[in-house]
CSV table of N, CA, C and O in Angstrom, one decimal:
chain,number,residue,atom,x,y,z
Z,1,GLN,N,-66.1,-52.0,-15.1
Z,1,GLN,CA,-66.7,-53.4,-15.2
Z,1,GLN,C,-65.7,-54.4,-14.9
Z,1,GLN,O,-64.6,-54.4,-15.3
Z,2,VAL,N,-66.1,-55.4,-14.0
Z,2,VAL,CA,-65.3,-56.5,-13.6
Z,2,VAL,C,-65.2,-57.5,-14.8
Z,2,VAL,O,-66.2,-57.9,-15.3
Z,3,GLN,N,-63.9,-57.9,-15.1
Z,3,GLN,CA,-63.7,-58.9,-16.1
Z,3,GLN,C,-62.7,-59.9,-15.6
Z,3,GLN,O,-61.6,-59.5,-15.2
Z,4,LEU,N,-63.0,-61.1,-15.5
Z,4,LEU,CA,-62.1,-62.2,-15.1
Z,4,LEU,C,-62.3,-63.3,-16.1
Z,4,LEU,O,-63.4,-63.9,-16.2
Z,5,VAL,N,-61.3,-63.6,-17.0
Z,5,VAL,CA,-61.5,-64.6,-18.0
Z,5,VAL,C,-60.4,-65.7,-17.8
Z,5,VAL,O,-59.2,-65.4,-18.1
Z,6,GLU,N,-60.8,-66.9,-17.4
Z,6,GLU,CA,-59.9,-68.0,-17.2
Z,6,GLU,C,-59.8,-68.8,-18.4
Z,6,GLU,O,-60.8,-69.0,-19.2
Z,7,SER,N,-58.6,-69.4,-18.6
Z,7,SER,CA,-58.4,-70.3,-19.8
Z,7,SER,C,-57.2,-71.2,-19.4
Z,7,SER,O,-56.5,-71.1,-18.4
Z,8,GLY,N,-57.0,-72.2,-20.3
Z,8,GLY,CA,-55.9,-73.1,-20.2
Z,8,GLY,C,-56.2,-74.5,-19.6
Z,8,GLY,O,-55.3,-75.4,-19.5
Z,9,GLY,N,-57.5,-74.7,-19.2
Z,9,GLY,CA,-57.8,-76.0,-18.7
Z,9,GLY,C,-57.8,-77.1,-19.8
Z,9,GLY,O,-57.7,-76.8,-21.0
Z,10,GLY,N,-58.1,-78.3,-19.4
Z,10,GLY,CA,-58.1,-79.4,-20.3
Z,10,GLY,C,-58.1,-80.8,-19.6
Z,10,GLY,O,-58.2,-80.8,-18.4
Z,11,LEU,N,-58.0,-81.8,-20.5
Z,11,LEU,CA,-57.9,-83.2,-20.0
Z,11,LEU,C,-56.4,-83.6,-20.0
Z,11,LEU,O,-55.8,-83.5,-21.0
Z,12,VAL,N,-56.0,-84.1,-18.9
Z,12,VAL,CA,-54.6,-84.5,-18.8
Z,12,VAL,C,-54.5,-85.8,-17.9
Z,12,VAL,O,-55.4,-86.0,-17.0
Z,13,GLN,N,-53.5,-86.6,-18.2
Z,13,GLN,CA,-53.3,-87.8,-17.4
Z,13,GLN,C,-52.6,-87.5,-16.1
Z,13,GLN,O,-51.9,-86.4,-16.0
Z,14,ALA,N,-52.8,-88.3,-15.1
Z,14,ALA,CA,-52.2,-88.1,-13.8
Z,14,ALA,C,-50.6,-88.0,-14.0
Z,14,ALA,O,-50.1,-88.7,-14.8
Z,15,GLY,N,-50.0,-87.0,-13.3
Z,15,GLY,CA,-48.6,-86.8,-13.5
Z,15,GLY,C,-48.3,-85.7,-14.5
Z,15,GLY,O,-47.2,-85.2,-14.6
Z,16,GLY,N,-49.3,-85.3,-15.2
Z,16,GLY,CA,-49.1,-84.3,-16.3
Z,16,GLY,C,-49.1,-82.9,-15.7
Z,16,GLY,O,-49.3,-82.7,-14.5
Z,17,SER,N,-49.1,-81.9,-16.6
Z,17,SER,CA,-49.0,-80.5,-16.3
Z,17,SER,C,-50.0,-79.7,-17.1
Z,17,SER,O,-50.3,-80.0,-18.2
Z,18,LEU,N,-50.4,-78.6,-16.5
Z,18,LEU,CA,-51.3,-77.6,-17.2
Z,18,LEU,C,-50.9,-76.2,-16.7
Z,18,LEU,O,-50.5,-76.1,-15.5
Z,19,ARG,N,-51.1,-75.2,-17.5
Z,19,ARG,CA,-50.8,-73.8,-17.1
Z,19,ARG,C,-52.1,-73.1,-17.4
Z,19,ARG,O,-52.6,-72.9,-18.5
Z,20,LEU,N,-52.7,-72.6,-16.3
Z,20,LEU,CA,-53.9,-71.8,-16.4
Z,20,LEU,C,-53.6,-70.3,-16.4
Z,20,LEU,O,-52.6,-69.9,-15.8
Z,21,SER,N,-54.4,-69.6,-17.1
Z,21,SER,CA,-54.3,-68.1,-17.3
Z,21,SER,C,-55.6,-67.4,-16.9
Z,21,SER,O,-56.6,-68.0,-17.1
Z,22,CYS,N,-55.5,-66.3,-16.3
Z,22,CYS,CA,-56.6,-65.5,-16.0
Z,22,CYS,C,-56.3,-64.0,-16.3
Z,22,CYS,O,-55.5,-63.4,-15.7
Z,23,ALA,N,-57.1,-63.5,-17.3
Z,23,ALA,CA,-57.0,-62.1,-17.7
Z,23,ALA,C,-58.0,-61.3,-16.9
Z,23,ALA,O,-59.2,-61.6,-16.9
Z,24,ALA,N,-57.5,-60.4,-16.2
Z,24,ALA,CA,-58.3,-59.6,-15.3
Z,24,ALA,C,-58.4,-58.1,-15.8
Z,24,ALA,O,-57.4,-57.6,-16.4
Z,25,SER,N,-59.5,-57.5,-15.5
Z,25,SER,CA,-59.6,-56.0,-15.8
Z,25,SER,C,-58.5,-55.3,-15.0
Z,25,SER,O,-58.2,-55.6,-13.9
Z,26,GLY,N,-58.0,-54.3,-15.6
Z,26,GLY,CA,-56.8,-53.6,-15.1
Z,26,GLY,C,-56.9,-53.1,-13.7
Z,26,GLY,O,-56.0,-53.3,-12.9
Z,27,THR,N,-58.0,-52.4,-13.4
Z,27,THR,CA,-58.2,-51.8,-12.1
Z,27,THR,C,-58.1,-52.9,-11.0
Z,27,THR,O,-57.5,-52.8,-10.0
Z,28,ILE,N,-58.9,-54.0,-11.2
Z,28,ILE,CA,-58.9,-55.1,-10.2
Z,28,ILE,C,-57.6,-55.6,-10.0
Z,28,ILE,O,-57.1,-55.9,-8.9
Z,29,PHE,N,-56.9,-55.9,-11.1
Z,29,PHE,CA,-55.6,-56.6,-11.0
Z,29,PHE,C,-54.6,-55.7,-10.3
Z,29,PHE,O,-53.8,-56.2,-9.5
Z,30,SER,N,-54.6,-54.4,-10.6
Z,30,SER,CA,-53.5,-53.6,-10.1
Z,30,SER,C,-53.5,-53.3,-8.6
Z,30,SER,O,-52.5,-52.9,-8.0
Z,31,ILE,N,-54.7,-53.4,-8.0
Z,31,ILE,CA,-54.8,-53.0,-6.6
Z,31,ILE,C,-55.2,-54.2,-5.7
Z,31,ILE,O,-55.4,-53.9,-4.5
Z,32,ASN,N,-55.3,-55.4,-6.2
Z,32,ASN,CA,-55.7,-56.5,-5.3
Z,32,ASN,C,-54.7,-57.6,-5.4
Z,32,ASN,O,-54.1,-57.9,-6.4
Z,33,SER,N,-54.6,-58.3,-4.2
Z,33,SER,CA,-54.1,-59.7,-4.3
Z,33,SER,C,-55.0,-60.5,-5.1
Z,33,SER,O,-56.2,-60.3,-5.1
Z,34,MET,N,-54.4,-61.5,-5.8
Z,34,MET,CA,-55.2,-62.4,-6.6
Z,34,MET,C,-55.1,-63.8,-6.2
Z,34,MET,O,-54.1,-64.2,-5.5
Z,35,ALA,N,-56.0,-64.7,-6.5
Z,35,ALA,CA,-56.0,-66.0,-6.1
Z,35,ALA,C,-56.7,-66.9,-7.1
Z,35,ALA,O,-57.5,-66.5,-8.0
Z,36,TRP,N,-56.4,-68.2,-7.1
Z,36,TRP,CA,-57.1,-69.2,-7.8
Z,36,TRP,C,-57.9,-70.1,-6.8
Z,36,TRP,O,-57.4,-70.3,-5.7
Z,37,TYR,N,-59.1,-70.4,-7.3
Z,37,TYR,CA,-60.0,-71.2,-6.5
Z,37,TYR,C,-60.4,-72.4,-7.4
Z,37,TYR,O,-60.3,-72.3,-8.6
Z,38,ARG,N,-61.0,-73.4,-6.8
Z,38,ARG,CA,-61.5,-74.5,-7.6
Z,38,ARG,C,-62.7,-75.2,-6.9
Z,38,ARG,O,-62.8,-75.1,-5.7
Z,39,GLN,N,-63.5,-75.8,-7.7
Z,39,GLN,CA,-64.7,-76.5,-7.2
Z,39,GLN,C,-64.7,-77.8,-7.9
Z,39,GLN,O,-64.9,-77.9,-9.1
Z,40,ALA,N,-64.6,-78.8,-7.1
Z,40,ALA,CA,-64.7,-80.2,-7.5
Z,40,ALA,C,-66.1,-80.6,-7.6
Z,40,ALA,O,-67.0,-80.1,-6.9
Z,41,PRO,N,-66.5,-81.6,-8.4
Z,41,PRO,CA,-67.9,-82.1,-8.5
Z,41,PRO,C,-68.4,-82.5,-7.1
Z,41,PRO,O,-67.8,-83.3,-6.4
Z,42,GLY,N,-69.5,-81.9,-6.7
Z,42,GLY,CA,-70.2,-82.3,-5.5
Z,42,GLY,C,-69.6,-81.6,-4.2
Z,42,GLY,O,-69.9,-82.0,-3.1
Z,43,LYS,N,-68.6,-80.7,-4.4
Z,43,LYS,CA,-67.9,-80.1,-3.3
Z,43,LYS,C,-68.0,-78.6,-3.4
Z,43,LYS,O,-68.4,-78.0,-4.4
Z,44,ARG,N,-67.7,-78.0,-2.3
Z,44,ARG,CA,-67.7,-76.5,-2.2
Z,44,ARG,C,-66.5,-76.0,-2.8
Z,44,ARG,O,-65.4,-76.6,-2.9
Z,45,ARG,N,-66.6,-74.7,-3.3
Z,45,ARG,CA,-65.4,-74.1,-3.9
Z,45,ARG,C,-64.4,-73.8,-2.8
Z,45,ARG,O,-64.7,-73.5,-1.7
Z,46,GLU,N,-63.1,-74.0,-3.2
Z,46,GLU,CA,-62.0,-73.9,-2.2
Z,46,GLU,C,-60.9,-73.0,-2.8
Z,46,GLU,O,-60.7,-73.0,-4.0
Z,47,TRP,N,-60.2,-72.4,-1.9
Z,47,TRP,CA,-59.1,-71.6,-2.3
Z,47,TRP,C,-57.9,-72.5,-2.5
Z,47,TRP,O,-57.7,-73.5,-1.8
Z,48,VAL,N,-57.1,-72.2,-3.6
Z,48,VAL,CA,-56.0,-73.0,-4.0
Z,48,VAL,C,-54.7,-72.4,-3.8
Z,48,VAL,O,-53.7,-72.9,-3.2
Z,49,ALA,N,-54.6,-71.1,-4.3
Z,49,ALA,CA,-53.3,-70.4,-4.2
Z,49,ALA,C,-53.6,-68.9,-4.3
Z,49,ALA,O,-54.5,-68.5,-5.0
Z,50,GLY,N,-52.7,-68.1,-3.7
Z,50,GLY,CA,-52.9,-66.7,-3.7
Z,50,GLY,C,-51.5,-66.0,-3.9
Z,50,GLY,O,-50.5,-66.5,-3.5
Z,51,ILE,N,-51.6,-64.7,-4.4
Z,51,ILE,CA,-50.4,-63.9,-4.6
Z,51,ILE,C,-50.7,-62.5,-4.4
Z,51,ILE,O,-51.8,-62.0,-4.7
Z,52,THR,N,-49.7,-61.8,-3.8
Z,52,THR,CA,-50.0,-60.4,-3.4
Z,52,THR,C,-49.9,-59.5,-4.6
Z,52,THR,O,-49.5,-59.9,-5.7
Z,53,VAL,N,-50.2,-58.2,-4.4
Z,53,VAL,CA,-50.1,-57.2,-5.4
Z,53,VAL,C,-48.7,-57.1,-6.0
Z,53,VAL,O,-48.5,-57.0,-7.2
Z,54,SER,N,-47.7,-57.2,-5.1
Z,54,SER,CA,-46.3,-57.1,-5.5
Z,54,SER,C,-45.8,-58.3,-6.2
Z,54,SER,O,-44.8,-58.3,-6.9
Z,55,GLY,N,-46.5,-59.4,-6.1
Z,55,GLY,CA,-46.1,-60.7,-6.7
Z,55,GLY,C,-45.0,-61.4,-6.0
Z,55,GLY,O,-44.5,-62.4,-6.5
Z,56,GLY,N,-44.7,-60.9,-4.8
Z,56,GLY,CA,-43.6,-61.5,-4.0
Z,56,GLY,C,-44.0,-62.8,-3.3
Z,56,GLY,O,-44.5,-62.8,-2.2
Z,57,GLY,N,-43.8,-63.9,-4.0
Z,57,GLY,CA,-44.1,-65.2,-3.4
Z,57,GLY,C,-45.6,-65.5,-3.4
Z,57,GLY,O,-46.4,-64.7,-3.7
Z,58,GLY,N,-45.9,-66.7,-3.1
Z,58,GLY,CA,-47.3,-67.2,-3.2
Z,58,GLY,C,-47.6,-68.0,-1.9
Z,58,GLY,O,-46.7,-68.5,-1.2
Z,59,ASN,N,-48.9,-68.1,-1.7
Z,59,ASN,CA,-49.4,-69.0,-0.6
Z,59,ASN,C,-50.2,-70.1,-1.3
Z,59,ASN,O,-51.0,-69.8,-2.2
Z,60,TYR,N,-50.2,-71.3,-0.7
Z,60,TYR,CA,-50.8,-72.4,-1.3
Z,60,TYR,C,-51.6,-73.3,-0.3
Z,60,TYR,O,-51.2,-73.4,0.9
Z,61,ALA,N,-52.6,-73.9,-0.8
Z,61,ALA,CA,-53.3,-74.9,0.0
Z,61,ALA,C,-52.4,-76.1,0.2
Z,61,ALA,O,-51.6,-76.4,-0.7
Z,62,ASP,N,-52.5,-76.7,1.3
Z,62,ASP,CA,-51.6,-77.9,1.6
Z,62,ASP,C,-51.7,-78.9,0.5
Z,62,ASP,O,-50.7,-79.6,0.2
Z,63,SER,N,-52.9,-79.1,-0.1
Z,63,SER,CA,-53.1,-80.2,-1.0
Z,63,SER,C,-52.3,-79.9,-2.3
Z,63,SER,O,-52.1,-80.9,-3.1
Z,64,VAL,N,-51.9,-78.7,-2.6
Z,64,VAL,CA,-51.2,-78.4,-3.9
Z,64,VAL,C,-49.8,-77.9,-3.6
Z,64,VAL,O,-49.0,-77.7,-4.6
Z,65,LYS,N,-49.4,-77.7,-2.4
Z,65,LYS,CA,-48.1,-77.1,-2.1
Z,65,LYS,C,-47.0,-78.0,-2.7
Z,65,LYS,O,-47.0,-79.3,-2.6
Z,66,GLY,N,-46.0,-77.4,-3.4
Z,66,GLY,CA,-44.9,-78.1,-4.0
Z,66,GLY,C,-45.2,-78.6,-5.4
Z,66,GLY,O,-44.3,-79.0,-6.1
Z,67,ARG,N,-46.5,-78.5,-5.8
Z,67,ARG,CA,-46.9,-78.9,-7.2
Z,67,ARG,C,-47.4,-77.8,-8.0
Z,67,ARG,O,-47.2,-77.8,-9.2
Z,68,PHE,N,-48.0,-76.8,-7.4
Z,68,PHE,CA,-48.6,-75.7,-8.1
Z,68,PHE,C,-47.7,-74.4,-7.8
Z,68,PHE,O,-47.2,-74.2,-6.8
Z,69,THR,N,-47.7,-73.5,-8.8
Z,69,THR,CA,-47.0,-72.2,-8.7
Z,69,THR,C,-47.9,-71.1,-9.3
Z,69,THR,O,-48.3,-71.2,-10.4
Z,70,ILE,N,-48.2,-70.1,-8.5
Z,70,ILE,CA,-48.9,-69.0,-8.9
Z,70,ILE,C,-48.0,-67.8,-9.2
Z,70,ILE,O,-47.0,-67.6,-8.6
Z,71,SER,N,-48.3,-67.1,-10.3
Z,71,SER,CA,-47.5,-65.9,-10.7
Z,71,SER,C,-48.4,-64.9,-11.3
Z,71,SER,O,-49.6,-65.2,-11.6
Z,72,ARG,N,-47.9,-63.7,-11.5
Z,72,ARG,CA,-48.7,-62.6,-12.1
Z,72,ARG,C,-47.8,-61.8,-13.0
Z,72,ARG,O,-46.6,-61.6,-12.7
Z,73,ASP,N,-48.4,-61.3,-14.1
Z,73,ASP,CA,-47.7,-60.5,-15.1
Z,73,ASP,C,-48.4,-59.1,-15.1
Z,73,ASP,O,-49.5,-59.0,-15.6
Z,74,THR,N,-47.8,-58.1,-14.5
Z,74,THR,CA,-48.4,-56.8,-14.4
Z,74,THR,C,-48.7,-56.2,-15.7
Z,74,THR,O,-49.7,-55.6,-16.0
Z,75,THR,N,-47.8,-56.4,-16.7
Z,75,THR,CA,-47.9,-55.8,-18.0
Z,75,THR,C,-49.1,-56.4,-18.8
Z,75,THR,O,-49.6,-55.7,-19.7
Z,76,LYS,N,-49.5,-57.6,-18.4
Z,76,LYS,CA,-50.6,-58.2,-19.1
Z,76,LYS,C,-51.9,-58.3,-18.3
Z,76,LYS,O,-52.9,-58.8,-18.7
Z,77,SER,N,-51.8,-57.8,-17.0
Z,77,SER,CA,-52.9,-57.9,-16.1
Z,77,SER,C,-53.4,-59.4,-16.0
Z,77,SER,O,-54.6,-59.7,-16.1
Z,78,THR,N,-52.5,-60.3,-15.9
Z,78,THR,CA,-52.8,-61.7,-16.0
Z,78,THR,C,-52.2,-62.4,-14.8
Z,78,THR,O,-51.0,-62.2,-14.5
Z,79,VAL,N,-52.9,-63.4,-14.3
Z,79,VAL,CA,-52.4,-64.2,-13.2
Z,79,VAL,C,-52.4,-65.7,-13.8
Z,79,VAL,O,-53.3,-66.1,-14.5
Z,80,TYR,N,-51.3,-66.4,-13.4
Z,80,TYR,CA,-51.1,-67.8,-13.9
Z,80,TYR,C,-51.2,-68.8,-12.8
Z,80,TYR,O,-50.9,-68.4,-11.7
Z,81,LEU,N,-51.4,-70.0,-13.2
Z,81,LEU,CA,-51.3,-71.1,-12.2
Z,81,LEU,C,-50.6,-72.3,-13.0
Z,81,LEU,O,-51.3,-72.9,-13.8
Z,82,GLN,N,-49.4,-72.5,-12.7
Z,82,GLN,CA,-48.7,-73.6,-13.3
Z,82,GLN,C,-48.9,-74.8,-12.4
Z,82,GLN,O,-48.6,-74.8,-11.2
Z,83,MET,N,-49.5,-75.9,-13.0
Z,83,MET,CA,-49.9,-77.1,-12.2
Z,83,MET,C,-49.1,-78.3,-12.7
Z,83,MET,O,-49.2,-78.6,-13.9
Z,84,ASN,N,-48.2,-78.8,-11.9
Z,84,ASN,CA,-47.4,-80.0,-12.2
Z,84,ASN,C,-47.8,-81.2,-11.3
Z,84,ASN,O,-48.5,-81.0,-10.3
Z,85,SER,N,-47.4,-82.3,-11.8
Z,85,SER,CA,-47.7,-83.6,-11.0
Z,85,SER,C,-49.2,-83.7,-10.7
Z,85,SER,O,-49.6,-83.9,-9.5
Z,86,LEU,N,-50.0,-83.4,-11.6
Z,86,LEU,CA,-51.5,-83.4,-11.4
Z,86,LEU,C,-52.0,-84.8,-11.0
Z,86,LEU,O,-51.5,-85.8,-11.4
Z,87,GLU,N,-53.0,-84.7,-10.1
Z,87,GLU,CA,-53.6,-85.9,-9.5
Z,87,GLU,C,-55.1,-85.9,-9.8
Z,87,GLU,O,-55.7,-84.8,-10.1
Z,88,PRO,N,-55.7,-87.0,-9.9
Z,88,PRO,CA,-57.2,-87.0,-10.1
Z,88,PRO,C,-58.0,-86.1,-9.2
Z,88,PRO,O,-59.0,-85.6,-9.6
Z,89,GLU,N,-57.5,-86.0,-8.0
Z,89,GLU,CA,-58.1,-85.1,-7.0
Z,89,GLU,C,-58.1,-83.6,-7.3
Z,89,GLU,O,-58.8,-82.8,-6.7
Z,90,ASP,N,-57.3,-83.3,-8.3
Z,90,ASP,CA,-57.2,-81.9,-8.8
Z,90,ASP,C,-58.3,-81.6,-9.8
Z,90,ASP,O,-58.4,-80.4,-10.2
Z,91,THR,N,-59.0,-82.5,-10.2
Z,91,THR,CA,-60.1,-82.3,-11.1
Z,91,THR,C,-61.1,-81.3,-10.6
Z,91,THR,O,-61.5,-81.4,-9.4
Z,92,GLY,N,-61.5,-80.4,-11.4
Z,92,GLY,CA,-62.5,-79.4,-11.0
Z,92,GLY,C,-62.6,-78.2,-11.9
Z,92,GLY,O,-61.8,-78.1,-12.9
Z,93,LEU,N,-63.5,-77.3,-11.6
Z,93,LEU,CA,-63.6,-76.0,-12.3
Z,93,LEU,C,-62.7,-75.0,-11.6
Z,93,LEU,O,-62.9,-74.8,-10.4
Z,94,TYR,N,-61.8,-74.4,-12.3
Z,94,TYR,CA,-60.8,-73.5,-11.7
Z,94,TYR,C,-61.2,-72.0,-12.0
Z,94,TYR,O,-61.5,-71.7,-13.2
Z,95,TYR,N,-61.2,-71.2,-11.0
Z,95,TYR,CA,-61.6,-69.8,-11.1
Z,95,TYR,C,-60.4,-68.9,-10.6
Z,95,TYR,O,-59.7,-69.3,-9.6
Z,96,CYS,N,-60.3,-67.7,-11.1
Z,96,CYS,CA,-59.5,-66.7,-10.4
Z,96,CYS,C,-60.4,-65.7,-9.9
Z,96,CYS,O,-61.5,-65.5,-10.3
Z,97,ASN,N,-59.9,-65.0,-8.9
Z,97,ASN,CA,-60.7,-63.9,-8.3
Z,97,ASN,C,-59.7,-63.1,-7.4
Z,97,ASN,O,-58.5,-63.5,-7.3
Z,98,THR,N,-60.2,-62.1,-6.8
Z,98,THR,CA,-59.4,-61.3,-5.9
Z,98,THR,C,-59.2,-62.2,-4.6
Z,98,THR,O,-59.9,-63.2,-4.4
Z,99,MET,N,-58.3,-61.7,-3.7
Z,99,MET,CA,-58.2,-62.4,-2.4
Z,99,MET,C,-58.2,-61.4,-1.3
Z,99,MET,O,-57.3,-60.5,-1.3
Z,100,PRO,N,-59.2,-61.4,-0.5
Z,100,PRO,CA,-60.3,-62.3,-0.5
Z,100,PRO,C,-61.2,-62.1,-1.7
Z,100,PRO,O,-61.2,-61.1,-2.4
Z,101,ALA,N,-62.0,-63.1,-2.0
Z,101,ALA,CA,-62.8,-63.2,-3.2
Z,101,ALA,C,-63.9,-62.1,-3.2
Z,101,ALA,O,-64.6,-61.9,-2.2
Z,102,SER,N,-64.1,-61.5,-4.4
Z,102,SER,CA,-65.2,-60.6,-4.6
Z,102,SER,C,-66.5,-61.4,-4.9
Z,102,SER,O,-66.4,-62.7,-5.0
Z,103,ASP,N,-67.6,-60.8,-5.2
Z,103,ASP,CA,-68.8,-61.4,-5.5
Z,103,ASP,C,-68.9,-61.8,-6.9
Z,103,ASP,O,-69.8,-62.6,-7.4
Z,104,TYR,N,-68.0,-61.3,-7.7
Z,104,TYR,CA,-68.0,-61.6,-9.2
Z,104,TYR,C,-67.1,-62.9,-9.4
Z,104,TYR,O,-66.0,-62.9,-9.0
Z,105,TRP,N,-67.7,-63.8,-10.2
Z,105,TRP,CA,-67.0,-65.0,-10.6
Z,105,TRP,C,-67.1,-65.1,-12.1
Z,105,TRP,O,-68.2,-65.0,-12.7
Z,106,GLY,N,-66.0,-65.4,-12.7
Z,106,GLY,CA,-66.0,-65.7,-14.2
Z,106,GLY,C,-66.6,-67.1,-14.4
Z,106,GLY,O,-67.1,-67.7,-13.5
Z,107,GLN,N,-66.4,-67.5,-15.7
Z,107,GLN,CA,-66.9,-68.8,-16.0
Z,107,GLN,C,-66.0,-70.0,-15.6
Z,107,GLN,O,-66.5,-71.1,-15.6
Z,108,GLY,N,-64.8,-69.7,-15.3
Z,108,GLY,CA,-63.9,-70.8,-14.9
Z,108,GLY,C,-63.3,-71.5,-16.1
Z,108,GLY,O,-63.8,-71.4,-17.2
Z,109,THR,N,-62.4,-72.4,-15.8
Z,109,THR,CA,-61.8,-73.3,-16.8
Z,109,THR,C,-61.7,-74.7,-16.2
Z,109,THR,O,-61.3,-74.9,-15.1
Z,110,GLN,N,-62.2,-75.7,-17.0
Z,110,GLN,CA,-62.3,-77.0,-16.5
Z,110,GLN,C,-61.0,-77.8,-16.6
Z,110,GLN,O,-60.3,-77.8,-17.6
Z,111,VAL,N,-60.6,-78.4,-15.5
Z,111,VAL,CA,-59.4,-79.3,-15.4
Z,111,VAL,C,-59.9,-80.7,-15.1
Z,111,VAL,O,-60.6,-80.9,-14.0
Z,112,THR,N,-59.5,-81.6,-15.9
Z,112,THR,CA,-59.9,-83.0,-15.7
Z,112,THR,C,-58.6,-83.8,-15.7
Z,112,THR,O,-57.9,-83.8,-16.7
Z,113,VAL,N,-58.3,-84.5,-14.6
Z,113,VAL,CA,-57.1,-85.4,-14.5
Z,113,VAL,C,-57.6,-86.8,-14.4
Z,113,VAL,O,-58.3,-87.2,-13.5
Z,114,SER,N,-57.1,-87.6,-15.4
Z,114,SER,CA,-57.5,-89.0,-15.5
Z,114,SER,C,-56.4,-89.9,-14.8
Z,114,SER,O,-55.3,-89.5,-14.8
Z,115,SER,N,-56.9,-91.0,-14.2
Z,115,SER,CA,-55.9,-91.8,-13.5
Z,115,SER,C,-55.4,-92.9,-14.4
Z,115,SER,O,-55.8,-93.0,-15.6
């Protein structure tokens, strides 16, 4: 059974930081590249950052490059997204999923950045 449980969102002022976590079921986590996606109000869901199975380095959307860092902990089957220098444009519902994305989406975690 697929399980993706996101957490760590919240309300933060512009310039602040948040760290998101995603606990994934073991099988999914161990054999797939993982990624974070987000959906802003009134917009389509977009890819934010991805990391390979080995965890060697990450890839980022241009809009978050230099501010966000994706990582994964194999022992905990968890993928993280450290978000620094947050901007109001980062507001949205954040999801993790495989990369490319599977059909299963968790509930996501809400990030709201105030100006």
